[in-house]
CSV table of C-alpha atoms in Angstrom, one decimal:
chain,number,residue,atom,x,y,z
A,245,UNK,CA,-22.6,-15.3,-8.5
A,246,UNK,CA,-21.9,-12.6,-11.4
A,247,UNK,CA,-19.0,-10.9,-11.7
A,248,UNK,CA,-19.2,-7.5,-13.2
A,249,UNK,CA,-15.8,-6.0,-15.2
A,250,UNK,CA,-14.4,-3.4,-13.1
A,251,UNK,CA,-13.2,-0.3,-15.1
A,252,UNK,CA,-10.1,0.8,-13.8
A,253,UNK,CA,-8.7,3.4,-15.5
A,254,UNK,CA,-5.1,4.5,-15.1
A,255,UNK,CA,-4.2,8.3,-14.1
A,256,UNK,CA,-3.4,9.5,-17.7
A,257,UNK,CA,-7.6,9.8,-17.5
A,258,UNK,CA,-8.0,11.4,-14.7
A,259,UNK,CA,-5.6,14.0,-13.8
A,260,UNK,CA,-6.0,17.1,-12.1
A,261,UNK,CA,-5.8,20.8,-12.9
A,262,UNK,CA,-2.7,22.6,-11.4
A,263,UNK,CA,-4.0,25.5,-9.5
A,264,UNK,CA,-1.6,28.2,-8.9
A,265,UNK,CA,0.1,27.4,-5.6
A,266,UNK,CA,2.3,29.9,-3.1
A,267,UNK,CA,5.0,29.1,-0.4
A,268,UNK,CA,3.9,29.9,2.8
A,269,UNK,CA,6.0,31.1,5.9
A,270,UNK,CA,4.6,27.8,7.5
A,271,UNK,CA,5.4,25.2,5.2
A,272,UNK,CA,7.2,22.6,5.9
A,273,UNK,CA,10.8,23.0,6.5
A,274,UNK,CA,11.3,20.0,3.2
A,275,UNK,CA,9.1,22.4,1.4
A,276,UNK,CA,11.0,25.1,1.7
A,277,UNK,CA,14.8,23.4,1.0
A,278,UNK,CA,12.6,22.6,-2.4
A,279,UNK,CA,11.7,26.0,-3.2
A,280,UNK,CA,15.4,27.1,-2.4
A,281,UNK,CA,17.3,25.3,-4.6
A,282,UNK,CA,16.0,28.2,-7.6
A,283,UNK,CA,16.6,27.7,-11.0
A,284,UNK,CA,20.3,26.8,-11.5
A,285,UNK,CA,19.4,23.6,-13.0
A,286,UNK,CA,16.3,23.8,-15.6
A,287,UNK,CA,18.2,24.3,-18.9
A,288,UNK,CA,20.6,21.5,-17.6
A,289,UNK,CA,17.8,19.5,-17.4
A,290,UNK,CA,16.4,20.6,-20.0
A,291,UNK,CA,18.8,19.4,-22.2
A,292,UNK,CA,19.4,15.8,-20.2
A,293,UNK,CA,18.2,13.8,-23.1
A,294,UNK,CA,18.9,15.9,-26.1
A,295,UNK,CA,18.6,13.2,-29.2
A,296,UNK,CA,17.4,10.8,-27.2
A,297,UNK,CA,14.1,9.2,-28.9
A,298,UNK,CA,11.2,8.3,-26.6
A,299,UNK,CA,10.5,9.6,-23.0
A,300,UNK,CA,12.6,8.3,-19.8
A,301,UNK,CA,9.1,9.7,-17.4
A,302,UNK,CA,5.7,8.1,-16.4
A,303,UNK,CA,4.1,10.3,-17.9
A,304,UNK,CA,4.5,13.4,-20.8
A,305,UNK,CA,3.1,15.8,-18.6
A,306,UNK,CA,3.2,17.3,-15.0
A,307,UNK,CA,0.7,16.4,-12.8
A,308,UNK,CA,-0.4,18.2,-9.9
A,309,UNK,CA,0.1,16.1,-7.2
A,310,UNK,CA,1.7,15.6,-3.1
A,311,UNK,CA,4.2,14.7,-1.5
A,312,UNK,CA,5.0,13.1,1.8
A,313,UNK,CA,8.2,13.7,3.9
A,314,UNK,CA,10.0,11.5,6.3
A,315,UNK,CA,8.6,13.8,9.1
A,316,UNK,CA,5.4,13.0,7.7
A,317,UNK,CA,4.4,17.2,6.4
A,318,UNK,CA,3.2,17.6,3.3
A,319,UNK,CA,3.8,19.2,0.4
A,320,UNK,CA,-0.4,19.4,-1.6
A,321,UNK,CA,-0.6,21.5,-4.8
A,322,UNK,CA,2.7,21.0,-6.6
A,323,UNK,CA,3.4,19.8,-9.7
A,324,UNK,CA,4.9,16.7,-10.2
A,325,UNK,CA,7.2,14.6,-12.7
A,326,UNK,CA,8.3,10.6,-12.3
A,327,UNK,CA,11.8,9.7,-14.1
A,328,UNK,CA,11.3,6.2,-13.7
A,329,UNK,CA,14.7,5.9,-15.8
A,330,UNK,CA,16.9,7.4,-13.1
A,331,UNK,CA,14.4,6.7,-10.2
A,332,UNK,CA,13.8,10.4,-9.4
A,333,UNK,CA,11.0,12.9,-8.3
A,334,UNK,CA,11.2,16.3,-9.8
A,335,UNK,CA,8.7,19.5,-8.8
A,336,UNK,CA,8.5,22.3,-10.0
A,337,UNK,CA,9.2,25.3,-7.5
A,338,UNK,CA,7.1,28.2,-7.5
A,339,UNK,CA,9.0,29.8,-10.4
A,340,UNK,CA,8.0,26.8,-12.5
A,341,UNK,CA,12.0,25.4,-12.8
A,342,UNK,CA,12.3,21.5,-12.1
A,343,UNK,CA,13.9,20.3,-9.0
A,344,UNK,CA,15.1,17.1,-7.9
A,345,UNK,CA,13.5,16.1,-5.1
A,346,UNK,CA,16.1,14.6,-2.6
A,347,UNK,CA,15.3,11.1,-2.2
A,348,UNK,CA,16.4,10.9,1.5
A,349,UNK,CA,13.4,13.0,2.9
A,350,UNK,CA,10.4,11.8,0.8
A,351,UNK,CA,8.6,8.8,2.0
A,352,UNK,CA,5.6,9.0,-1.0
A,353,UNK,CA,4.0,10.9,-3.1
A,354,UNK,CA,1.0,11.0,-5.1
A,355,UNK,CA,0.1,11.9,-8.7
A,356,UNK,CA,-3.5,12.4,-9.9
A,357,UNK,CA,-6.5,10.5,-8.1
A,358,UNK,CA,-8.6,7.4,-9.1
A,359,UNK,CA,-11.6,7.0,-7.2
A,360,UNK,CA,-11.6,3.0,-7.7
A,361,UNK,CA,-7.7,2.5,-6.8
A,362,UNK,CA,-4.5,4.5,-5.9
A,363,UNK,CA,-3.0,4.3,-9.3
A,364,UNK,CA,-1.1,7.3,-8.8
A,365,UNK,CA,0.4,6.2,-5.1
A,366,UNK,CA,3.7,5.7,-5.1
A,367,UNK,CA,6.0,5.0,-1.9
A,368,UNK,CA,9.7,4.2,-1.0
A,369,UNK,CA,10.1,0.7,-0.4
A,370,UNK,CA,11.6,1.4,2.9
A,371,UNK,CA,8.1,2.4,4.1
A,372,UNK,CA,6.1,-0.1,2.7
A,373,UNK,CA,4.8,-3.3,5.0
A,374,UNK,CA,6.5,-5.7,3.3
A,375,UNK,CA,9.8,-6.5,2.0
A,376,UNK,CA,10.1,-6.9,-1.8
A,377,UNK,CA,12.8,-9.2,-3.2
A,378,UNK,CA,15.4,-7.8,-5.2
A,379,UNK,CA,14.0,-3.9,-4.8
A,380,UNK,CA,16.2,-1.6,-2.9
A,381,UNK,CA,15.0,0.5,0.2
A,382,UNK,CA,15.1,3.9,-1.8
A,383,UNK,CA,13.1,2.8,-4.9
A,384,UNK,CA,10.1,3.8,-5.5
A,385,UNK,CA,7.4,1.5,-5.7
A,386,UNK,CA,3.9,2.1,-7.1
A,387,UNK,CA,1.0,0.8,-5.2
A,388,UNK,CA,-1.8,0.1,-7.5
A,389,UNK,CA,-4.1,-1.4,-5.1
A,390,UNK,CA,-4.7,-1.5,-1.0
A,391,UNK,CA,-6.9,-3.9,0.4
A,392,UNK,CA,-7.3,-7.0,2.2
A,393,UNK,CA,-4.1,-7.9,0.2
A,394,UNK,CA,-2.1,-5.2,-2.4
A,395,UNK,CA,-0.5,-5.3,-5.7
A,396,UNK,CA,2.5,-3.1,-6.3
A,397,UNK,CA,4.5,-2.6,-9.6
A,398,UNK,CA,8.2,-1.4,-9.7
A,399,UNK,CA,8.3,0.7,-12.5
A,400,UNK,CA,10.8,0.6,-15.2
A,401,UNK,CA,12.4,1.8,-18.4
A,402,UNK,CA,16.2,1.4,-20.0
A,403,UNK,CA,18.0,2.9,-22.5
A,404,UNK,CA,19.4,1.3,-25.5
A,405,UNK,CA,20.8,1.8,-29.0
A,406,UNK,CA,18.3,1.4,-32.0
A,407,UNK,CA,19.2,1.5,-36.2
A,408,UNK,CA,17.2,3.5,-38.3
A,409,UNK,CA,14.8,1.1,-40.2
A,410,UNK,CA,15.9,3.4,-43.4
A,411,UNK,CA,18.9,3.3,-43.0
A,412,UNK,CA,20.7,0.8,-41.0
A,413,UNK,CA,23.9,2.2,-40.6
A,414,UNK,CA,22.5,5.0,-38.4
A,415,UNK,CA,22.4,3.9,-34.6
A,416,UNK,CA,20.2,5.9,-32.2
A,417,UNK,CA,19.4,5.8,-28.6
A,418,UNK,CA,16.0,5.5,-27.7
A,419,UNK,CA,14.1,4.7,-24.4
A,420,UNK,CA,12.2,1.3,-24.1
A,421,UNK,CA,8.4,1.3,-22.9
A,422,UNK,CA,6.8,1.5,-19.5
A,423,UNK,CA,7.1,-1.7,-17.9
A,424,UNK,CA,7.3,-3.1,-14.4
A,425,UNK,CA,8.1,-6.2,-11.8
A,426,UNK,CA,4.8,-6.9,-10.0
A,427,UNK,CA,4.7,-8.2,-6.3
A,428,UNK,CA,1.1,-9.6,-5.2
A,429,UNK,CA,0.4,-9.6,-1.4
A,430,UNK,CA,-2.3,-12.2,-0.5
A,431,UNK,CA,-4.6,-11.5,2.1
A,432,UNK,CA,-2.4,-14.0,4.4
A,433,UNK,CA,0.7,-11.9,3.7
A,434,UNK,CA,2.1,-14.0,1.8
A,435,UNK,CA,4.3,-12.0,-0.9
A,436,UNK,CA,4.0,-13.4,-4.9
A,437,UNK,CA,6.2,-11.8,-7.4
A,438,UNK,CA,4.4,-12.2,-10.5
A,439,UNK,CA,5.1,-12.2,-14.3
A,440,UNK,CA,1.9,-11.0,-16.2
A,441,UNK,CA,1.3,-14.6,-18.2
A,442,UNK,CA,-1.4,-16.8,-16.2
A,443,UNK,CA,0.7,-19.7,-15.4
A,444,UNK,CA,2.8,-17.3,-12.4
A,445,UNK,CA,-0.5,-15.4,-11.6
A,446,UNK,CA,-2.9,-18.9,-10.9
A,447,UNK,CA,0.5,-20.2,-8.9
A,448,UNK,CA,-0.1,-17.1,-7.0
A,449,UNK,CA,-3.4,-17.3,-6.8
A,450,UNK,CA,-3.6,-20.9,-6.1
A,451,UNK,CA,-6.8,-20.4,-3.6
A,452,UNK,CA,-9.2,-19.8,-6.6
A,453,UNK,CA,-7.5,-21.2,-8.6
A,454,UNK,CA,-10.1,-22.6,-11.0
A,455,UNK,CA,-12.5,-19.1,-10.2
A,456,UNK,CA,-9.2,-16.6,-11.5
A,457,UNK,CA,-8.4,-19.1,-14.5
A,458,UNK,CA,-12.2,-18.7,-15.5
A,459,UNK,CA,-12.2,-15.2,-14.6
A,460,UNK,CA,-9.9,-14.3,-16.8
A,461,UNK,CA,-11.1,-15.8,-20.0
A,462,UNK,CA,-14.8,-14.9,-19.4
A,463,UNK,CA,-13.2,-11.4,-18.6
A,464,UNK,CA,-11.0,-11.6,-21.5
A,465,UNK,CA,-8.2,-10.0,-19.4
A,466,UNK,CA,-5.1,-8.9,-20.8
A,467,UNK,CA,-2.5,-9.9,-18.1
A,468,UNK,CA,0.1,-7.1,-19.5
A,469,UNK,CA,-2.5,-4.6,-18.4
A,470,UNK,CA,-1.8,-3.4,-15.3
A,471,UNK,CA,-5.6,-2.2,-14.9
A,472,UNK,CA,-6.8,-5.5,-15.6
A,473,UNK,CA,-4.2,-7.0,-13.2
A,474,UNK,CA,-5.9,-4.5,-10.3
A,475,UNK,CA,-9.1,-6.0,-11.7
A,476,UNK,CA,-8.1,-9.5,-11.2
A,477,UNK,CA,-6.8,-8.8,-7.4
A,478,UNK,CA,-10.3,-7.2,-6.8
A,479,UNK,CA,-12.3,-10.3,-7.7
A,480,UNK,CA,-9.7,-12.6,-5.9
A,481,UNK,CA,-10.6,-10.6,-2.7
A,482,UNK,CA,-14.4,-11.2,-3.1
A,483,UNK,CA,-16.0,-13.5,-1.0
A,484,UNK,CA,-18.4,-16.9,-2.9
């Protein structure tokens, strides 16, 4: 049986265009506390990470996007920004000033769309089916792929001091790339946390074993991709 290479792109391809959105008298009432909060805080924000090299966010640029509340409204149409540094949701409110969306009444939002996979789905861990080790109930988790099983990746990024490569006495602070703890759910439930190096992901995958391990190197997967990662959960789900 062939296999044919599954291209998953991630949402910085595919986002969507912000269309000019408007509060209305029906909204939900968590909509609403977000467009209340006004402006007060956009040049404090603004200014959260003056001198600061590199970016603490997802992604560079707002992306329109939804969110889901604990009451299960929703808020479609608004644009949307990840800290995965501090964990937080900011929108924009409908005079274009960020706003920190309190963590206590979201239970997911989405960024973008993928036709192939919900790259852009992201959920508190308190809602999700499972229980990850080690993740608290208020983080956000992304899930990168829903099916018979699911792969999820708990973003992350930290800051540290870096010298100057021209000079070495100068020190400067500097987030660290996007990186993340994956948790593999088989089809049988069972939950995997995996490190992106073959060894954890065959253990894991110990069913096809020998298929995944020859997967990958016909593939020529790169296991610190998180698109080929959704690849490789794809083709463990197929049935010989």
């Amino acid at each position: 049986m062939k296999f044919f290479k599954v291209n998953v792109s991630l949402i910085f391809l595919s986002l969507i265009p912000l269309t000019a959105y408007a509060q209305e008298e029906n909204a939900p009432v968590h909509q609403q506390e977000i467009e209340k909060l006004g402006s007060d805080m956009a040049q404090s924000y603004a200014s959260r990470y003056e001198g600061v090299k590199g970016s603490p966010y997802f992604t560079e640029k707002w992306i329109s996007g939804e969110i889901e509340f604990d009451d299960r409204s929703k808020y479609d149409d608004v644009e949307l920004l990840y800290n995965v540094y501090e964990d937080e949701l900011l929108a924009r409110d409908k005079g274009g000033n960020p706003v920190i969306v309190n963590k206590e009444i979201v239970r997911s939002f989405t960024m973008g769309k993928n036709d192939n996979t919900n790259m852009g789905n992201f959920l508190k861990a308190d809602y999700l089916e499972y229980e990850l080790d080690d993740v608290d109930d208020s983080q956000y988790v992304q899930e990168l792929y829903k099916g018979e099983g699911a792969l999820y990746a708990v973003n992350k990024k930290s800051l540290g001091q870096n010298s100057s490569a021209e000079n070495r006495g100068d020190t400067y602070d500097a987030f660290t790339e996007l990186k993340a703890d994956y948790y593999f759910i088989s089809p049988s439930g069972k939950i995997h946390q995996l490190e992106p190096e073959q060894n954890s992901i065959l253990k894991a995958m110990s069913a096809r074993r020998e298929a995944v391990g020859n997967y990958i190197e016909e593939q020529n997967l790169d296991l610190n991709e998180r698109n080929d990662l959704v690849e490789l959960v794809m083709f463990y789900e197929i049935k010989d």
